Amino acid sequence: MHANPLRIPSFLARLFALPKSPLMLAIALALAALLALPAAFAGVPNKDAKPAYAEEQTMLQIEGDSVVREPGLANPASGRVHMDRHFLGQYGATEANVIVQRGGNTWRHLRNGPLATIAGFILLVVPFLIFVFYKAVGPAAEEPGSGRRIQRFTAWERHVHWATAYTFIALAITGIIIMYGKKIMLPWMGHDLFSWFAIISKYLHNFVGPLFILCSILMFITFLRRNFFNRHDWQWVKQGGGLVSHKHVPAGFFNAGEKAWFWLGVTLLGILMSITGLVLDFVTFGQTRYVLQVANVLHVAGAALYIAAAMGHIYIGTWGTPGAYKAMREGTVDEEWAKAHHALWYEGVKDGSAPGPHPDGGALVRPTPRPGPAH
């Protein structure tokens, strides 16, 4: 005897077994319809769910109706294999026999829902606020040049900075394509063209990531000694760096804002992005899906903050502070620029200028005298 798919109660089964009469048959059919009606509305919780996720939606429905709720993504127990009458699996070295993993649907909805929305909001609002600030407050005043140049960055320092910057930009662009390309680019590109963008972005992201980590380590080692905070930095913070008042607050080689970018951006967010990126990039070390899902959430959140902070850094180093970009491009700054923006560093360069660079990283580069007329 085949199992009853509607799970008809025993009393109703006996009712069907009684001698048939039109009235009894009508009553039995009515009761069956009433009992089946709730089941018709007890389908998957998401009415728009695609058939590809039917098994997972069924799992969520069962767990949702359970007295003891199953753990979600925030609980490591979500890494357990879901077991029902269709399959029975346990984690192996590569999770090859895992069909559906608890927490997977939670992670997908978190990544494609609130996390993508908040990250996208940050990436759109920050450049808008920077534009508003630029229009309302304007850049720092540009000092008239003196013609005398001071060495600010060595060739090595500039190469390390630009290598880190270029790899960062490549990761930011490819990461945005991976995160939002399906929603933004696919509708007007079509599947064929977008697939190439997605594939190239993914491989570029995976290969540039380790290179960015190496550049970040070199960046940290190269600029560490100039980024320790001192008592002068507090004065810079209290006056907001003069960003609004356009007042030049005395600062050393790096001001407090640049030091904050070094420690919170390059170092802290760099460590977060490096660790989570390696976990996601190299999955041959036995990472479970739960670990990969947590790493992905942290990677996306960290990337949004890192890119937003980088936008501020780029603005201050270009349009916001005339002359700053030229310093990193050419390695030298005008003496008047140094005196205005980094007065404490400038005084140190003057005191220890001859011969060679000052320990804080600068040296006066005096112009070559032009030959005058013979007397």
Short mmCIF file of C-alpha atoms in Angstrom, two decimals:
data_model
loop_
_atom_site.label_atom_id
_atom_site.label_comp_id
_atom_site.label_asym_id
_atom_site.label_seq_id
_atom_site.Cartn_x
_atom_site.Cartn_y
_atom_site.Cartn_z
CA MET A 1 0.00 0.00 0.00
CA HIS A 2 1.46 3.34 -1.04
CA ALA A 3 1.96 6.13 1.53
CA ASN A 4 -0.73 8.75 1.52
CA PRO A 5 0.93 11.99 0.32
CA LEU A 6 -1.78 14.10 1.98
CA ARG A 7 -1.37 12.29 5.31
CA ILE A 8 -5.15 11.69 5.64
CA PRO A 9 -6.07 11.02 9.31
CA SER A 10 -7.18 7.52 10.25
CA PHE A 11 -10.76 8.55 10.91
CA LEU A 12 -11.01 10.03 7.42
CA ALA A 13 -9.49 6.89 5.92
CA ARG A 14 -12.12 4.81 7.70
CA LEU A 15 -14.74 7.18 6.37
CA PHE A 16 -13.60 6.46 2.84
CA ALA A 17 -13.73 2.73 3.62
CA LEU A 18 -17.40 2.82 4.63
CA PRO A 19 -20.11 1.77 2.15
CA LYS A 20 -20.36 4.57 -0.36
CA SER A 21 -23.36 6.83 -0.62
CA PRO A 22 -23.61 10.20 -2.34
CA LEU A 23 -23.97 12.01 1.00
CA MET A 24 -21.12 10.19 2.69
CA LEU A 25 -18.88 10.71 -0.35
CA ALA A 26 -19.65 14.41 -0.41
CA ILE A 27 -18.88 14.72 3.30
CA ALA A 28 -15.60 12.84 2.89
CA LEU A 29 -14.52 14.99 -0.06
CA ALA A 30 -15.40 18.18 1.82
CA LEU A 31 -13.37 17.12 4.84
CA ALA A 32 -10.43 16.18 2.62
CA ALA A 33 -10.57 19.57 0.92
CA LEU A 34 -10.64 21.39 4.25
CA LEU A 35 -7.66 19.41 5.50
CA ALA A 36 -5.69 19.97 2.30
CA LEU A 37 -6.42 23.71 2.21
CA PRO A 38 -3.86 24.71 4.88
CA ALA A 39 -1.21 22.59 3.16
CA ALA A 40 -1.74 24.58 -0.03
CA PHE A 41 -0.68 27.75 1.82
CA ALA A 42 2.21 26.04 3.65
CA GLY A 43 4.55 26.12 0.68
CA VAL A 44 7.89 27.85 0.51
CA PRO A 45 8.06 31.08 2.54
CA ASN A 46 9.14 33.11 -0.47
CA LYS A 47 6.45 33.00 -3.15
CA ASP A 48 8.95 34.32 -5.70
CA ALA A 49 11.52 31.60 -4.97
CA LYS A 50 13.10 30.14 -8.07
CA PRO A 51 12.86 26.39 -8.66
CA ALA A 52 16.63 26.08 -8.30
CA TYR A 53 16.24 26.83 -4.61
CA ALA A 54 13.20 24.63 -3.99
CA GLU A 55 15.10 22.08 -1.91
CA GLU A 56 16.64 24.78 0.21
CA GLN A 57 13.34 26.57 0.66
CA THR A 58 11.76 23.29 1.76
CA MET A 59 14.54 22.89 4.30
CA LEU A 60 13.93 26.41 5.63
CA GLN A 61 10.21 25.74 5.88
CA ILE A 62 10.81 22.58 7.91
CA GLU A 63 13.27 24.35 10.19
CA GLY A 64 10.96 27.33 10.55
CA ASP A 65 8.12 25.12 11.73
CA SER A 66 10.40 23.25 14.13
CA VAL A 67 10.07 23.84 17.85
CA VAL A 68 13.86 24.08 18.19
CA ARG A 69 15.17 26.62 15.70
CA GLU A 70 18.23 25.68 13.72
CA PRO A 71 21.31 27.94 14.02
CA GLY A 72 21.88 30.62 11.44
CA LEU A 73 25.05 32.02 9.92
CA ALA A 74 26.13 33.70 13.15
CA ASN A 75 26.45 30.30 14.84
CA PRO A 76 29.24 27.88 13.83
CA ALA A 77 26.71 25.06 14.16
CA SER A 78 25.18 26.31 10.92
CA GLY A 79 27.97 24.44 9.20
CA ARG A 80 26.21 21.12 9.86
CA VAL A 81 24.91 19.22 6.88
CA HIS A 82 21.16 19.26 6.44
CA MET A 83 19.78 15.72 6.58
CA ASP A 84 16.39 14.58 5.36
CA ARG A 85 14.92 11.67 3.41
CA HIS A 86 16.70 12.73 0.19
CA PHE A 87 20.29 12.54 1.36
CA LEU A 88 22.47 12.00 4.39
CA GLY A 89 25.94 13.56 4.36
CA GLN A 90 28.73 14.48 6.70
CA TYR A 91 31.59 16.90 6.14
CA GLY A 92 34.66 15.42 4.56
CA ALA A 93 38.01 16.99 3.78
CA THR A 94 36.52 18.94 0.86
CA GLU A 95 32.80 18.84 1.70
CA ALA A 96 32.29 17.10 -1.64
CA ASN A 97 29.16 15.28 -0.47
CA VAL A 98 27.41 18.34 0.96
CA ILE A 99 24.30 19.16 -1.02
CA VAL A 100 22.68 21.77 1.19
CA GLN A 101 24.43 23.43 4.11
CA ARG A 102 22.68 25.13 7.00
CA GLY A 103 23.27 28.86 6.95
CA GLY A 104 23.87 28.98 3.20
CA ASN A 105 20.54 30.61 2.48
CA THR A 106 21.03 32.97 5.44
CA TRP A 107 24.39 34.02 4.03
CA ARG A 108 23.02 34.55 0.51
CA HIS A 109 20.17 36.73 1.68
CA LEU A 110 22.53 38.70 3.95
CA ARG A 111 25.07 39.22 1.17
CA ASN A 112 22.60 40.09 -1.58
CA GLY A 113 20.21 41.95 0.73
CA PRO A 114 21.19 44.30 3.58
CA LEU A 115 24.96 43.93 3.14
CA ALA A 116 24.88 44.81 -0.56
CA THR A 117 22.45 47.65 0.11
CA ILE A 118 24.48 49.21 2.94
CA ALA A 119 27.78 48.81 1.09
CA GLY A 120 26.30 50.32 -2.06
CA PHE A 121 24.85 53.21 -0.07
CA ILE A 122 28.28 53.94 1.41
CA LEU A 123 30.00 53.82 -1.98
CA LEU A 124 27.48 56.26 -3.47
CA VAL A 125 27.05 58.66 -0.56
CA VAL A 126 30.74 59.18 0.27
CA PRO A 127 31.76 60.62 -3.13
CA PHE A 128 28.62 62.76 -3.08
CA LEU A 129 29.55 64.16 0.35
CA ILE A 130 33.10 64.80 -0.84
CA PHE A 131 31.72 66.72 -3.81
CA VAL A 132 29.44 68.76 -1.55
CA PHE A 133 32.36 69.49 0.80
CA TYR A 134 34.51 70.57 -2.13
CA LYS A 135 31.84 72.95 -3.42
CA ALA A 136 30.92 74.32 0.01
CA VAL A 137 34.35 74.62 1.63
CA GLY A 138 36.80 74.40 -1.23
CA PRO A 139 40.40 73.20 -1.30
CA ALA A 140 43.24 74.44 0.85
CA ALA A 141 44.85 77.68 -0.22
CA GLU A 142 47.69 77.28 -2.69
CA GLU A 143 50.87 79.04 -1.62
CA PRO A 144 52.99 80.97 -4.12
CA GLY A 145 56.08 79.00 -4.97
CA SER A 146 59.55 80.02 -3.86
CA GLY A 147 61.43 78.04 -6.49
CA ARG A 148 63.30 76.10 -3.83
CA ARG A 149 62.43 72.39 -3.64
CA ILE A 150 62.64 70.01 -0.68
CA GLN A 151 62.91 66.26 -1.06
CA ARG A 152 59.86 64.70 0.57
CA PHE A 153 59.66 61.14 -0.80
CA THR A 154 62.40 58.89 -2.13
CA ALA A 155 62.02 56.90 -5.33
CA TRP A 156 61.47 53.70 -3.31
CA GLU A 157 58.71 55.31 -1.22
CA ARG A 158 56.93 56.54 -4.32
CA HIS A 159 57.18 53.19 -6.09
CA VAL A 160 55.76 51.38 -3.06
CA HIS A 161 52.93 53.89 -2.72
CA TRP A 162 51.89 53.73 -6.37
CA ALA A 163 52.16 49.94 -6.56
CA THR A 164 49.84 49.69 -3.57
CA ALA A 165 47.49 52.28 -5.05
CA TYR A 166 47.26 50.61 -8.46
CA THR A 167 46.59 47.16 -7.02
CA PHE A 168 44.02 48.65 -4.66
CA ILE A 169 42.17 50.34 -7.53
CA ALA A 170 42.20 47.11 -9.55
CA LEU A 171 40.74 45.18 -6.62
CA ALA A 172 38.12 47.88 -5.95
CA ILE A 173 36.88 47.94 -9.56
CA THR A 174 36.80 44.15 -9.98
CA GLY A 175 35.23 43.72 -6.55
CA ILE A 176 32.41 46.11 -7.43
CA ILE A 177 31.81 44.21 -10.67
CA ILE A 178 31.68 40.91 -8.79
CA MET A 179 29.33 42.35 -6.18
CA TYR A 180 27.00 44.47 -8.30
CA GLY A 181 27.65 43.52 -11.92
CA LYS A 182 24.71 41.13 -12.16
CA LYS A 183 22.32 43.93 -11.16
CA ILE A 184 23.97 46.89 -12.90
CA MET A 185 25.80 45.56 -15.96
CA LEU A 186 23.99 42.38 -16.97
CA PRO A 187 20.64 44.00 -17.91
CA TRP A 188 22.18 46.20 -20.64
CA MET A 189 25.25 44.12 -21.53
CA GLY A 190 23.57 40.80 -21.97
CA HIS A 191 24.75 37.45 -20.69
CA ASP A 192 27.52 36.81 -23.25
CA LEU A 193 29.39 40.10 -22.84
CA PHE A 194 28.86 40.32 -19.09
CA SER A 195 30.12 36.76 -18.59
CA TRP A 196 33.51 37.84 -19.95
CA PHE A 197 33.61 40.87 -17.66
CA ALA A 198 32.68 38.70 -14.69
CA ILE A 199 35.22 35.98 -15.49
CA ILE A 200 38.06 38.45 -16.11
CA SER A 201 37.16 40.40 -12.97
CA LYS A 202 37.13 37.27 -10.84
CA TYR A 203 40.51 35.99 -12.04
CA LEU A 204 42.07 39.46 -11.87
CA HIS A 205 40.73 39.89 -8.35
CA ASN A 206 42.14 36.54 -7.27
CA PHE A 207 45.61 37.12 -8.74
CA VAL A 208 46.02 40.80 -7.81
CA GLY A 209 44.91 40.16 -4.23
CA PRO A 210 48.15 38.50 -3.05
CA LEU A 211 50.17 41.18 -4.85
CA PHE A 212 48.22 43.87 -2.98
CA ILE A 213 49.02 42.11 0.31
CA LEU A 214 52.73 42.17 -0.52
CA CYS A 215 52.56 45.87 -1.45
CA SER A 216 50.67 46.65 1.77
CA ILE A 217 53.35 44.94 3.85
CA LEU A 218 56.06 46.94 2.09
CA MET A 219 53.97 50.08 2.60
CA PHE A 220 53.69 49.39 6.31
CA ILE A 221 57.42 48.77 6.73
CA THR A 222 58.40 51.76 4.62
CA PHE A 223 56.26 54.40 6.34
CA LEU A 224 55.95 53.00 9.87
CA ARG A 225 58.57 55.16 11.56
CA ARG A 226 56.88 58.39 10.45
CA ASN A 227 53.39 57.47 11.58
CA PHE A 228 53.69 57.31 15.35
CA PHE A 229 51.44 59.83 17.08
CA ASN A 230 52.87 62.63 19.21
CA ARG A 231 51.55 65.56 21.23
CA HIS A 232 51.46 67.87 18.20
CA ASP A 233 48.93 65.62 16.49
CA TRP A 234 46.30 66.36 19.16
CA GLN A 235 46.45 70.07 18.28
CA TRP A 236 45.86 69.13 14.64
CA VAL A 237 42.84 67.01 15.62
CA LYS A 238 41.33 69.74 17.83
CA GLN A 239 41.45 72.19 14.93
CA GLY A 240 40.13 69.67 12.43
CA GLY A 241 43.32 69.93 10.43
CA GLY A 242 42.18 73.32 9.20
CA LEU A 243 40.06 71.64 6.53
CA VAL A 244 37.18 74.07 7.04
CA SER A 245 38.99 77.16 8.30
CA HIS A 246 41.85 76.68 5.82
CA LYS A 247 44.20 77.44 8.68
CA HIS A 248 47.53 75.64 8.43
CA VAL A 249 48.01 73.67 11.63
CA PRO A 250 51.67 72.83 12.37
CA ALA A 251 52.40 69.17 11.64
CA GLY A 252 55.35 66.83 11.27
CA PHE A 253 56.17 64.81 8.18
CA PHE A 254 52.66 63.31 8.33
CA ASN A 255 49.74 65.04 10.05
CA ALA A 256 47.23 63.28 12.30
CA GLY A 257 44.82 62.67 9.42
CA GLU A 258 47.48 60.91 7.37
CA LYS A 259 48.50 58.86 10.40
CA ALA A 260 44.88 57.85 11.01
CA TRP A 261 44.65 56.68 7.39
CA PHE A 262 47.87 54.69 7.86
CA TRP A 263 46.70 52.88 11.02
CA LEU A 264 42.96 52.51 10.37
CA GLY A 265 43.04 52.12 6.60
CA VAL A 266 46.35 50.72 5.39
CA THR A 267 47.00 48.66 8.53
CA LEU A 268 43.72 47.65 10.19
CA LEU A 269 41.50 47.35 7.12
CA GLY A 270 44.48 46.02 5.18
CA ILE A 271 44.86 43.16 7.66
CA LEU A 272 41.12 42.42 7.56
CA MET A 273 41.02 42.38 3.76
CA SER A 274 44.23 40.34 3.52
CA ILE A 275 43.16 37.59 5.92
CA THR A 276 39.62 37.24 4.58
CA GLY A 277 40.89 37.48 1.00
CA LEU A 278 43.37 34.65 1.53
CA VAL A 279 40.67 32.51 3.14
CA LEU A 280 38.44 33.03 0.11
CA ASP A 281 41.22 32.83 -2.48
CA PHE A 282 42.87 29.61 -1.34
CA VAL A 283 40.24 27.05 -0.39
CA THR A 284 42.64 24.11 -0.32
CA PHE A 285 43.29 24.28 3.43
CA GLY A 286 40.07 22.65 4.56
CA GLN A 287 37.96 25.78 5.09
CA THR A 288 34.34 24.85 5.68
CA ARG A 289 31.54 26.66 3.91
CA TYR A 290 30.66 28.35 7.18
CA VAL A 291 34.17 29.82 7.42
CA LEU A 292 34.00 30.99 3.80
CA GLN A 293 30.62 32.63 4.37
CA VAL A 294 31.81 34.54 7.44
CA ALA A 295 34.98 35.57 5.57
CA ASN A 296 32.88 36.82 2.65
CA VAL A 297 30.67 38.96 4.88
CA LEU A 298 33.71 40.52 6.57
CA HIS A 299 35.44 40.97 3.20
CA VAL A 300 32.52 42.84 1.66
CA ALA A 301 32.00 45.04 4.73
CA GLY A 302 35.71 45.81 5.01
CA ALA A 303 35.96 46.57 1.30
CA ALA A 304 33.16 49.14 1.47
CA LEU A 305 34.85 50.94 4.38
CA TYR A 306 38.29 50.71 2.78
CA ILE A 307 37.11 52.12 -0.55
CA ALA A 308 35.18 54.91 1.19
CA ALA A 309 38.21 55.87 3.28
CA ALA A 310 40.41 55.73 0.19
CA MET A 311 38.10 58.21 -1.54
CA GLY A 312 38.74 60.67 1.27
CA HIS A 313 42.48 60.01 1.09
CA ILE A 314 42.49 60.55 -2.68
CA TYR A 315 40.55 63.80 -2.36
CA ILE A 316 42.85 65.22 0.31
CA GLY A 317 45.91 64.16 -1.66
CA THR A 318 44.75 65.75 -4.93
CA TRP A 319 42.06 68.46 -5.26
CA GLY A 320 41.76 69.08 -1.53
CA THR A 321 45.43 69.96 -1.03
CA PRO A 322 47.09 71.50 -4.09
CA GLY A 323 50.70 70.37 -4.34
CA ALA A 324 50.25 67.08 -2.42
CA TYR A 325 49.86 64.94 -5.53
CA LYS A 326 52.96 66.45 -7.11
CA ALA A 327 54.93 65.55 -4.00
CA MET A 328 54.13 61.85 -4.40
CA ARG A 329 54.58 61.97 -8.17
CA GLU A 330 57.93 63.81 -8.28
CA GLY A 331 59.23 63.36 -4.74
CA THR A 332 59.83 67.03 -3.96
CA VAL A 333 57.76 69.97 -2.72
CA ASP A 334 58.21 73.69 -2.76
CA GLU A 335 59.74 75.14 0.39
CA GLU A 336 56.73 77.41 0.94
CA TRP A 337 54.36 74.42 0.65
CA ALA A 338 56.38 72.52 3.24
CA LYS A 339 56.41 75.51 5.57
CA ALA A 340 52.62 75.92 5.29
CA HIS A 341 51.41 72.31 5.48
CA HIS A 342 54.14 70.60 7.53
CA ALA A 343 55.83 73.36 9.50
CA LEU A 344 57.36 71.07 12.15
CA TRP A 345 58.88 68.83 9.49
CA TYR A 346 60.13 71.86 7.58
CA GLU A 347 61.90 73.24 10.65
CA GLY A 348 63.50 69.85 11.23
CA VAL A 349 64.77 69.74 7.67
CA LYS A 350 66.30 73.18 8.04
CA ASP A 351 68.05 72.27 11.26
CA GLY A 352 69.64 69.09 9.90
CA SER A 353 69.84 69.83 6.21
CA ALA A 354 73.60 69.79 5.65
CA PRO A 355 74.72 67.44 4.47
CA GLY A 356 72.16 64.87 3.30
CA PRO A 357 68.60 64.13 4.34
CA HIS A 358 67.18 64.84 7.75
CA PRO A 359 66.33 61.74 9.86
CA ASP A 360 62.65 62.63 9.50
CA GLY A 361 62.90 62.16 5.77
CA GLY A 362 63.71 65.40 3.97
CA ALA A 363 66.58 67.34 2.54
CA LEU A 364 66.85 70.81 1.14
CA VAL A 365 67.41 70.64 -2.60
CA ARG A 366 69.02 73.92 -3.48
CA PRO A 367 68.69 75.18 -7.05
CA THR A 368 71.78 74.92 -9.20
CA PRO A 369 73.25 78.44 -9.56
CA ARG A 370 73.29 79.79 -13.07
CA PRO A 371 76.61 81.09 -14.38
CA GLY A 372 76.69 84.86 -14.31
CA PRO A 373 78.55 87.27 -16.54
CA ALA A 374 82.31 87.32 -16.23
CA HIS A 375 83.83 90.32 -14.45
#
